[in-house]
Amino acid sequence: MPELPEVEAVCRKLRAQALGAQIVTARVLRPSVTAPQSARTLEKKAAGRTIEAVRRRAKNILIDLSGGLTMRVHLRMTGNLYVIPDVRFHNHFTRAWFELGGGRGLIYEDSRVLGKIHLHPGSEIDSVLKGAGIEPLSEEFTPEWFIARARKSRQPAKLFLMDQKHVAGLGNIYAAEALWLAKIDPRKPLTRVSAPRLTALHAAIVSILRDAVESAYIAYTSPSGFAEGDSFPVEVYDREGEPCRRCQRPIRRIPQGGRSTYFCSGCQK
DNA sequence: TCGATCCTGTAG
DNA sequence: CTACAGGATCGA
């Protein structure tokens, strides 16, 4: 579920619902979620603190707590974090819950339990996140920056986009979508892509992420409270064998870095 | 740069 | 049953 847009949407919603709330009790149902940190320590240290801010850096959700502690949540593949009216009604995929004032619940659910919840002193956060690449929706992410960076890597385009140390936040879906929009072959190193086309890729990344944040936010704000999957209109992802909407040739699926890459070999050169 | 690994659910 | 999953890390 989560790439940058979904993580951003989760943050926005948490801000609207949990800012200023106190964590009355914390409970970790699956200790592997906090490993290598101690689940009991998180339970003890989070209890009694107030949620002062909710921020996002790369795909990390940063929840600043009173007393100078920050709870860092990484959703990985199947994690989700949201508020429910009554903490007692969490489902069986819940791996940790936090009782908020008034009996509401901040729920961390994660069917595959690949995600993480870690506690850090506020002073430690910068060093923990220092490996994360540039924020693609920030002012600093310019075409010039992107072209310079792309020229330094010989990775295939798709792997470059998914490598969090370059640009933070793109995942398997939006990396493929951006390459389709910019008409770039995912196997081709960006060192061999022209500057105009890299500029197009930069623009594709920004516009896709912007749109996807809105789609994800709308999906999460839908009547059900939170939604499974958003309605962002994908052009290639999970469309193997279906016709490319530009040139009608069938979308292909190939393995790259142990993941599936979807693309159109007709118009992505 | 590839493969295995973390863990569980679901689709074919 | 097998394959695969919107992520990231580690060792060969």
PDB file of N, CA and C in Angstrom, chain A residues 222-268:
ATOM      1  N   SER A 222     -12.455   8.653   2.628  1.00  0.00           N
ATOM      2  CA  SER A 222     -13.754   8.158   2.179  1.00  0.00           C
ATOM      3  C   SER A 222     -14.561   7.653   3.376  1.00  0.00           C
ATOM      4  N   PRO A 223     -15.861   7.505   3.188  1.00  0.00           N
ATOM      5  CA  PRO A 223     -16.772   7.147   4.277  1.00  0.00           C
ATOM      6  C   PRO A 223     -16.301   5.994   5.166  1.00  0.00           C
ATOM      7  N   SER A 224     -15.689   4.988   4.584  1.00  0.00           N
ATOM      8  CA  SER A 224     -15.275   3.831   5.380  1.00  0.00           C
ATOM      9  C   SER A 224     -14.171   4.187   6.377  1.00  0.00           C
ATOM     10  N   GLY A 225     -13.618   5.389   6.240  1.00  0.00           N
ATOM     11  CA  GLY A 225     -12.592   5.795   7.204  1.00  0.00           C
ATOM     12  C   GLY A 225     -11.198   5.612   6.656  1.00  0.00           C
ATOM     13  N   PHE A 226     -10.931   4.477   6.126  1.00  0.00           N
ATOM     14  CA  PHE A 226      -9.658   4.260   5.457  1.00  0.00           C
ATOM     15  C   PHE A 226      -9.953   3.323   4.305  1.00  0.00           C
ATOM     16  N   ALA A 227      -9.179   3.405   3.259  1.00  0.00           N
ATOM     17  CA  ALA A 227      -9.490   2.605   2.083  1.00  0.00           C
ATOM     18  C   ALA A 227      -8.343   1.671   1.726  1.00  0.00           C
ATOM     19  N   GLU A 228      -8.694   0.589   1.162  1.00  0.00           N
ATOM     20  CA  GLU A 228      -7.707  -0.385   0.705  1.00  0.00           C
ATOM     21  C   GLU A 228      -7.375  -0.040  -0.737  1.00  0.00           C
ATOM     22  N   GLY A 229      -6.184   0.491  -0.970  1.00  0.00           N
ATOM     23  CA  GLY A 229      -5.804   0.872  -2.317  1.00  0.00           C
ATOM     24  C   GLY A 229      -6.463   2.183  -2.703  1.00  0.00           C
ATOM     25  N   ASP A 230      -5.804   2.952  -3.543  1.00  0.00           N
ATOM     26  CA  ASP A 230      -6.402   4.217  -3.933  1.00  0.00           C
ATOM     27  C   ASP A 230      -6.847   4.130  -5.385  1.00  0.00           C
ATOM     28  N   SER A 231      -7.377   5.223  -5.886  1.00  0.00           N
ATOM     29  CA  SER A 231      -7.967   5.184  -7.214  1.00  0.00           C
ATOM     30  C   SER A 231      -7.079   5.852  -8.258  1.00  0.00           C
ATOM     31  N   PHE A 232      -5.790   6.007  -7.944  1.00  0.00           N
ATOM     32  CA  PHE A 232      -4.898   6.613  -8.918  1.00  0.00           C
ATOM     33  C   PHE A 232      -4.906   5.779 -10.197  1.00  0.00           C
ATOM     34  N   PRO A 233      -5.149   6.412 -11.342  1.00  0.00           N
ATOM     35  CA  PRO A 233      -5.270   5.666 -12.592  1.00  0.00           C
ATOM     36  C   PRO A 233      -3.909   5.206 -13.138  1.00  0.00           C
ATOM     37  N   VAL A 234      -3.591   3.942 -12.980  1.00  0.00           N
ATOM     38  CA  VAL A 234      -2.301   3.449 -13.453  1.00  0.00           C
ATOM     39  C   VAL A 234      -2.350   3.133 -14.947  1.00  0.00           C
ATOM     40  N   GLU A 235      -1.223   3.397 -15.597  1.00  0.00           N
ATOM     41  CA  GLU A 235      -1.113   3.142 -17.036  1.00  0.00           C
ATOM     42  C   GLU A 235      -0.434   1.810 -17.326  1.00  0.00           C
ATOM     43  N   VAL A 236       0.504   1.415 -16.475  1.00  0.00           N
ATOM     44  CA  VAL A 236       1.229   0.169 -16.746  1.00  0.00           C
ATOM     45  C   VAL A 236       1.220  -0.838 -15.592  1.00  0.00           C
ATOM     46  N   TYR A 237       1.252  -0.334 -14.362  1.00  0.00           N
ATOM     47  CA  TYR A 237       1.396  -1.253 -13.232  1.00  0.00           C
ATOM     48  C   TYR A 237       0.283  -2.296 -13.179  1.00  0.00           C
ATOM     49  N   ASP A 238       0.693  -3.562 -13.088  1.00  0.00           N
ATOM     50  CA  ASP A 238      -0.250  -4.681 -12.983  1.00  0.00           C
ATOM     51  C   ASP A 238      -1.154  -4.800 -14.210  1.00  0.00           C
ATOM     52  N   ARG A 239      -0.654  -4.335 -15.359  1.00  0.00           N
ATOM     53  CA  ARG A 239      -1.461  -4.411 -16.580  1.00  0.00           C
ATOM     54  C   ARG A 239      -0.810  -5.304 -17.629  1.00  0.00           C
ATOM     55  N   GLU A 240      -0.045  -6.287 -17.179  1.00  0.00           N
ATOM     56  CA  GLU A 240       0.629  -7.186 -18.115  1.00  0.00           C
ATOM     57  C   GLU A 240      -0.348  -7.758 -19.146  1.00  0.00           C
ATOM     58  N   GLY A 241       0.051  -7.650 -20.428  1.00  0.00           N
ATOM     59  CA  GLY A 241      -0.760  -8.209 -21.500  1.00  0.00           C
ATOM     60  C   GLY A 241      -1.857  -7.280 -22.003  1.00  0.00           C
ATOM     61  N   GLU A 242      -2.196  -6.272 -21.200  1.00  0.00           N
ATOM     62  CA  GLU A 242      -3.224  -5.325 -21.650  1.00  0.00           C
ATOM     63  C   GLU A 242      -2.600  -4.276 -22.570  1.00  0.00           C
ATOM     64  N   PRO A 243      -3.410  -3.675 -23.433  1.00  0.00           N
ATOM     65  CA  PRO A 243      -2.842  -2.740 -24.411  1.00  0.00           C
ATOM     66  C   PRO A 243      -2.359  -1.429 -23.781  1.00  0.00           C
ATOM     67  N   CYS A 244      -1.201  -0.975 -24.264  1.00  0.00           N
ATOM     68  CA  CYS A 244      -0.676   0.329 -23.869  1.00  0.00           C
ATOM     69  C   CYS A 244      -1.667   1.394 -24.328  1.00  0.00           C
ATOM     70  N   ARG A 245      -1.971   2.347 -23.475  1.00  0.00           N
ATOM     71  CA  ARG A 245      -2.969   3.353 -23.827  1.00  0.00           C
ATOM     72  C   ARG A 245      -2.433   4.388 -24.807  1.00  0.00           C
ATOM     73  N   ARG A 246      -1.130   4.301 -25.126  1.00  0.00           N
ATOM     74  CA  ARG A 246      -0.570   5.222 -26.127  1.00  0.00           C
ATOM     75  C   ARG A 246      -0.424   4.546 -27.479  1.00  0.00           C
ATOM     76  N   CYS A 247       0.130   3.309 -27.447  1.00  0.00           N
ATOM     77  CA  CYS A 247       0.436   2.676 -28.739  1.00  0.00           C
ATOM     78  C   CYS A 247      -0.253   1.321 -28.940  1.00  0.00           C
ATOM     79  N   GLN A 248      -1.038   0.899 -27.980  1.00  0.00           N
ATOM     80  CA  GLN A 248      -1.845  -0.325 -28.098  1.00  0.00           C
ATOM     81  C   GLN A 248      -1.044  -1.628 -28.027  1.00  0.00           C
ATOM     82  N   ARG A 249       0.278  -1.544 -27.907  1.00  0.00           N
ATOM     83  CA  ARG A 249       1.034  -2.793 -27.780  1.00  0.00           C
ATOM     84  C   ARG A 249       0.879  -3.315 -26.357  1.00  0.00           C
ATOM     85  N   PRO A 250       0.995  -4.664 -26.201  1.00  0.00           N
ATOM     86  CA  PRO A 250       0.758  -5.231 -24.863  1.00  0.00           C
ATOM     87  C   PRO A 250       1.821  -4.804 -23.850  1.00  0.00           C
ATOM     88  N   ILE A 251       1.365  -4.496 -22.650  1.00  0.00           N
ATOM     89  CA  ILE A 251       2.277  -4.152 -21.558  1.00  0.00           C
ATOM     90  C   ILE A 251       3.053  -5.412 -21.161  1.00  0.00           C
ATOM     91  N   ARG A 252       4.347  -5.236 -20.965  1.00  0.00           N
ATOM     92  CA  ARG A 252       5.199  -6.370 -20.576  1.00  0.00           C
ATOM     93  C   ARG A 252       5.545  -6.306 -19.101  1.00  0.00           C
ATOM     94  N   ARG A 253       5.876  -7.483 -18.557  1.00  0.00           N
ATOM     95  CA  ARG A 253       6.350  -7.548 -17.178  1.00  0.00           C
ATOM     96  C   ARG A 253       7.698  -8.261 -17.161  1.00  0.00           C
ATOM     97  N   ILE A 254       8.685  -7.627 -16.552  1.00  0.00           N
ATOM     98  CA  ILE A 254      10.013  -8.242 -16.444  1.00  0.00           C
ATOM     99  C   ILE A 254      10.504  -8.101 -15.002  1.00  0.00           C
ATOM    100  N   PRO A 255      11.381  -9.012 -14.571  1.00  0.00           N
ATOM    101  CA  PRO A 255      11.945  -8.870 -13.231  1.00  0.00           C
ATOM    102  C   PRO A 255      13.095  -7.876 -13.230  1.00  0.00           C
ATOM    103  N   GLN A 256      13.104  -7.037 -12.211  1.00  0.00           N
ATOM    104  CA  GLN A 256      14.208  -6.087 -12.019  1.00  0.00           C
ATOM    105  C   GLN A 256      14.432  -5.952 -10.522  1.00  0.00           C
ATOM    106  N   GLY A 257      15.635  -6.270 -10.103  1.00  0.00           N
ATOM    107  CA  GLY A 257      15.940  -6.161  -8.685  1.00  0.00           C
ATOM    108  C   GLY A 257      14.996  -6.981  -7.816  1.00  0.00           C
ATOM    109  N   GLY A 258      14.574  -8.120  -8.355  1.00  0.00           N
ATOM    110  CA  GLY A 258      13.708  -8.990  -7.577  1.00  0.00           C
ATOM    111  C   GLY A 258      12.251  -8.550  -7.534  1.00  0.00           C
ATOM    112  N   ARG A 259      11.915  -7.504  -8.273  1.00  0.00           N
ATOM    113  CA  ARG A 259      10.531  -7.024  -8.308  1.00  0.00           C
ATOM    114  C   ARG A 259      10.041  -7.075  -9.754  1.00  0.00           C
ATOM    115  N   SER A 260       8.753  -6.900  -9.930  1.00  0.00           N
ATOM    116  CA  SER A 260       8.193  -6.851 -11.274  1.00  0.00           C
ATOM    117  C   SER A 260       8.220  -5.428 -11.805  1.00  0.00           C
ATOM    118  N   THR A 261       8.676  -5.299 -13.041  1.00  0.00           N
ATOM    119  CA  THR A 261       8.594  -3.999 -13.711  1.00  0.00           C
ATOM    120  C   THR A 261       7.623  -4.135 -14.870  1.00  0.00           C
ATOM    121  N   TYR A 262       6.691  -3.203 -14.949  1.00  0.00           N
ATOM    122  CA  TYR A 262       5.729  -3.189 -16.044  1.00  0.00           C
ATOM    123  C   TYR A 262       6.071  -2.021 -16.960  1.00  0.00           C
ATOM    124  N   PHE A 263       6.070  -2.285 -18.264  1.00  0.00           N
ATOM    125  CA  PHE A 263       6.370  -1.198 -19.196  1.00  0.00           C
ATOM    126  C   PHE A 263       5.896  -1.564 -20.599  1.00  0.00           C
ATOM    127  N   CYS A 264       5.948  -0.579 -21.490  1.00  0.00           N
ATOM    128  CA  CYS A 264       5.567  -0.800 -22.878  1.00  0.00           C
ATOM    129  C   CYS A 264       6.825  -0.731 -23.735  1.00  0.00           C
ATOM    130  N   SER A 265       7.186  -1.862 -24.325  1.00  0.00           N
ATOM    131  CA  SER A 265       8.408  -1.860 -25.130  1.00  0.00           C
ATOM    132  C   SER A 265       8.166  -1.181 -26.481  1.00  0.00           C
ATOM    133  N   GLY A 266       6.913  -0.843 -26.751  1.00  0.00           N
ATOM    134  CA  GLY A 266       6.604  -0.142 -27.993  1.00  0.00           C
ATOM    135  C   GLY A 266       6.954   1.335 -27.917  1.00  0.00           C
ATOM    136  N   CYS A 267       6.620   1.971 -26.820  1.00  0.00           N
ATOM    137  CA  CYS A 267       6.874   3.412 -26.766  1.00  0.00           C
ATOM    138  C   CYS A 267       7.834   3.859 -25.662  1.00  0.00           C
ATOM    139  N   GLN A 268       8.367   2.943 -24.899  1.00  0.00           N
ATOM    140  CA  GLN A 268       9.376   3.331 -23.909  1.00  0.00           C
ATOM    141  C   GLN A 268      10.764   2.938 -24.418  1.00  0.00           C
TER     142      GLN A 268
END
